[in-house]
mmCIF file of C-alpha atoms in Angstrom:
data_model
loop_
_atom_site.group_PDB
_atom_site.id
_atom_site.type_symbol
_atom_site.label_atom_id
_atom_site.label_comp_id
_atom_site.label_asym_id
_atom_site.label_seq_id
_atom_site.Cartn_x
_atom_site.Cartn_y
_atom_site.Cartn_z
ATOM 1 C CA UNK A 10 -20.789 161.592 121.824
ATOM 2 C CA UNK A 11 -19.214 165.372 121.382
ATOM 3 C CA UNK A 12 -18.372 164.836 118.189
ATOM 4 C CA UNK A 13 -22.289 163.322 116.868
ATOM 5 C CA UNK A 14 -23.336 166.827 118.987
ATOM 6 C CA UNK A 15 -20.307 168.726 116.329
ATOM 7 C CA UNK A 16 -22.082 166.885 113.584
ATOM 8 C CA UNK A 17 -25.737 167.623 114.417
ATOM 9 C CA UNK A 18 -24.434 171.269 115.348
ATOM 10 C CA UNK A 19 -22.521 171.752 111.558
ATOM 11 C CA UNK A 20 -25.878 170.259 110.069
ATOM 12 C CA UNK A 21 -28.175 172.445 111.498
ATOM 13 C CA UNK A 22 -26.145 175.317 110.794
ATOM 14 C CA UNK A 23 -25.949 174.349 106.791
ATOM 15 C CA UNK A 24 -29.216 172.930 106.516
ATOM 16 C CA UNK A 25 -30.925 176.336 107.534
ATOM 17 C CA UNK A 26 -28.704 178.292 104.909
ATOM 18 C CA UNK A 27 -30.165 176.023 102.798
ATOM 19 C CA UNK A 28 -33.562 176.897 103.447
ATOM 20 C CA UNK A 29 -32.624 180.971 103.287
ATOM 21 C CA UNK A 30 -32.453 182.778 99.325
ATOM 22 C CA UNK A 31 -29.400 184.800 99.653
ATOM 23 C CA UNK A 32 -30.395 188.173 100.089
ATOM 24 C CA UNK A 33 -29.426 190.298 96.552
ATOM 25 C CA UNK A 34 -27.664 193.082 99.049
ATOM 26 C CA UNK A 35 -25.413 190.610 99.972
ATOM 27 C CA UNK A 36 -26.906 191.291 103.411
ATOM 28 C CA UNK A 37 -29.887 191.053 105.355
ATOM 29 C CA UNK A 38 -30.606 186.806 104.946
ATOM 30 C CA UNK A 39 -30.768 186.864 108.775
ATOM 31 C CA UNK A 40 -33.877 188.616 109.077
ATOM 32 C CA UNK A 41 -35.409 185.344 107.038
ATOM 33 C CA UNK A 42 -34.904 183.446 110.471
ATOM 34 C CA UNK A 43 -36.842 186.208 112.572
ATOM 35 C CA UNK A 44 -34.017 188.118 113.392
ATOM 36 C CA UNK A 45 -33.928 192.194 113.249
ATOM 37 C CA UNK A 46 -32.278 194.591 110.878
ATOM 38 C CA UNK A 47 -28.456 195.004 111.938
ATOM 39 C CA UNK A 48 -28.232 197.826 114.016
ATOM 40 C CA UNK A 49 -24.516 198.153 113.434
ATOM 41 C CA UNK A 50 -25.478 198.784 110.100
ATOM 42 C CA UNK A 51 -28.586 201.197 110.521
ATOM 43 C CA UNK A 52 -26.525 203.603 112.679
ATOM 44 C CA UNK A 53 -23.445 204.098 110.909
ATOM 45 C CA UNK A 54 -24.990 203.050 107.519
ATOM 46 C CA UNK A 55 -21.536 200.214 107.150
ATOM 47 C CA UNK A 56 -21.435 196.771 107.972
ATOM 48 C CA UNK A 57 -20.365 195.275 110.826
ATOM 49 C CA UNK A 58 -17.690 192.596 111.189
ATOM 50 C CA UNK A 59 -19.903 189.817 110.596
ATOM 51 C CA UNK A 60 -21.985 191.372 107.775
ATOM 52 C CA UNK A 61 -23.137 189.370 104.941
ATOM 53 C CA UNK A 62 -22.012 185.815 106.677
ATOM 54 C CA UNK A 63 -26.005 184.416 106.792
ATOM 55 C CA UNK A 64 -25.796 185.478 102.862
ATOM 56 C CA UNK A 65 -22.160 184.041 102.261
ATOM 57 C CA UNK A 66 -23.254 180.532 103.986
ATOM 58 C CA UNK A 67 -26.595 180.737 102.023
ATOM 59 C CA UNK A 68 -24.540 180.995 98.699
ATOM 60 C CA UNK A 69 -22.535 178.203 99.859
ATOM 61 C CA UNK A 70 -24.908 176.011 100.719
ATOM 62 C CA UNK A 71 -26.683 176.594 97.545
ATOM 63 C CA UNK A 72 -23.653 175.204 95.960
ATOM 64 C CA UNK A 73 -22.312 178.751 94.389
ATOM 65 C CA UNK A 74 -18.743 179.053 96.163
ATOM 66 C CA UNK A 75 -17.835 182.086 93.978
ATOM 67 C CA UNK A 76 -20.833 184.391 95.052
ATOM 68 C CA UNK A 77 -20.218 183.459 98.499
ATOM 69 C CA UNK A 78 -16.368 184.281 98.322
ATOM 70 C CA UNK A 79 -17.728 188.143 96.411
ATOM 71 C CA UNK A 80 -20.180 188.273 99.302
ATOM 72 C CA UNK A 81 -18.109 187.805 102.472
ATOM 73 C CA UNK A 82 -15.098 185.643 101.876
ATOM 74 C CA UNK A 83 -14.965 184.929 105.609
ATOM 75 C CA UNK A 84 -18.183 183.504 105.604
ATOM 76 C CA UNK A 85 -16.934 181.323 102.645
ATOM 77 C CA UNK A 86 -14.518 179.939 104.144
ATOM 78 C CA UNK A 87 -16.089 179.402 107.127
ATOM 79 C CA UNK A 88 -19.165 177.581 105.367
ATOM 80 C CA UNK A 89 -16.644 175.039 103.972
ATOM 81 C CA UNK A 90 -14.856 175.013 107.364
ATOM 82 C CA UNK A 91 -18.211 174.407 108.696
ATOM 83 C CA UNK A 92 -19.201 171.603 106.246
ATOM 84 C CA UNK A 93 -15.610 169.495 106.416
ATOM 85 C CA UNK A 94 -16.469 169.563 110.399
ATOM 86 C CA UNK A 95 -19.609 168.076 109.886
ATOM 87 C CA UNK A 96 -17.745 165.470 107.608
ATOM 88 C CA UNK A 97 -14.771 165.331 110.177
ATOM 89 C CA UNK A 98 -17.287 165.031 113.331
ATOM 90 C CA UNK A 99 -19.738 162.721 111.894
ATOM 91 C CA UNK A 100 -16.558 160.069 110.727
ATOM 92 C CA UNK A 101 -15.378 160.726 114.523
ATOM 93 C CA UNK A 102 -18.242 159.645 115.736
ATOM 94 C CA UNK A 103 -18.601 156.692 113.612
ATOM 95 C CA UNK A 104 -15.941 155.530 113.652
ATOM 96 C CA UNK A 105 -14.204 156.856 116.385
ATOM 97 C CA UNK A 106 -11.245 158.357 114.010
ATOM 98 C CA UNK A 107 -8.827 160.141 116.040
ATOM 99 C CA UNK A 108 -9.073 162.954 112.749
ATOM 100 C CA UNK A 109 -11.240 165.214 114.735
ATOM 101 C CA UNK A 110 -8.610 165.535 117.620
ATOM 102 C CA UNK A 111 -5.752 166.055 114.752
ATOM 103 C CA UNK A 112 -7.774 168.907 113.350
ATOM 104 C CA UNK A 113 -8.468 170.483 116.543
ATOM 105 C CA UNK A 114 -4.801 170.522 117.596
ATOM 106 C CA UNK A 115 -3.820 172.540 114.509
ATOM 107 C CA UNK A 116 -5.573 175.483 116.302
ATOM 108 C CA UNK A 117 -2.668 176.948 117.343
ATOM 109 C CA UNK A 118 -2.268 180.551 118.704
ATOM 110 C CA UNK A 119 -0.591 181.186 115.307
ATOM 111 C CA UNK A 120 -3.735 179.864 113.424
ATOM 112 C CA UNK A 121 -5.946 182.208 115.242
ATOM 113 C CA UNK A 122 -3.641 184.850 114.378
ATOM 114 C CA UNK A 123 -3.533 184.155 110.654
ATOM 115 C CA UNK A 124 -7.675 183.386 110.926
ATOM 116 C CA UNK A 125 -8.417 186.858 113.102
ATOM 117 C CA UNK A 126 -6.419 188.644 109.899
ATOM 118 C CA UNK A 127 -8.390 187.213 107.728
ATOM 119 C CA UNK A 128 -11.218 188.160 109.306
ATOM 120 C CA UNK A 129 -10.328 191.717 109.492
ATOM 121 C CA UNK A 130 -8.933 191.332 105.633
ATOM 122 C CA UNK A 131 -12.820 189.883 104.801
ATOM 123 C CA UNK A 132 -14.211 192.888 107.109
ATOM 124 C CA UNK A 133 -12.302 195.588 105.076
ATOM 125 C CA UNK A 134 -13.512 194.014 101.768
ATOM 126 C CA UNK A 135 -17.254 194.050 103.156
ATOM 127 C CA UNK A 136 -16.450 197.619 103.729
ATOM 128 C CA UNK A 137 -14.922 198.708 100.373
ATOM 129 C CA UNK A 138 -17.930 196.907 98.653
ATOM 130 C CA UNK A 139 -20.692 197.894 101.133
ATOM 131 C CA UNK A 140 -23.710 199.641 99.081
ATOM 132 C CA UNK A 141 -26.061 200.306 102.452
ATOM 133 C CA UNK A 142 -29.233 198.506 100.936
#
């Protein structure tokens, strides 16, 4: 039952990027769903950690990997992350593959230590490209 709640969960998540147009800043796609401006952003005029990850999963889930990787590449690879768990979660649930419990337990401490530096590395990027729109 967790895993058809994953699934439905992963869905949701890629089906609304789907409904978003990337925003041509690279950032701002959020405020499509109702939410405000970043205020991260507006006060220091740079983007926050998670800038430009609504626009990254938008470009993803509009098929165009590349401008998702120039627009955040942690949001990149956390749209396809996102999407094989909906694949993963939805054959667990089906089938009740033991895959989704093989996945999970490759979340080591050293994985979250390679995926927090990546997430910094993506962060620095966002910052080096960042034109303030």
């Amino acid at each position: 039952m967790l895993a058809g709640v994953i699934a439905a969960a992963c869905a949701a998540v890629l089906v609304t990027a789907s409904l978003l147009a990337a925003d041509d800043a690279g950032h701002g796609t959020h405020e499509q769903l109702g939410l405000p401006p970043c205020s991260w952003a507006q006060a220091f005029n740079a983007p926050c950690m998670t800038c430009g990850m609504t626009t990254s999963f938008t470009h993803a889930a509009h098929g165009d990997l590349l401008a998702s990787l120039a627009t955040q590449p942690m949001g990149m690879l956390l749209s396809v992350a996102t999407a094989a768990g909906f694949w993963i979660a939805l054959l667990t649930a089906a089938t009740g593959s033991r895959l989704g419990e093989r996945v999970l337990g490759m979340l080591t401490g050293r994985t979250l230590i390679v995926l927090a530096t990546l997430a910094a590395a993506a962060w620095v990027y966002k910052i080096v490209v960042w034109n303030g729109g």
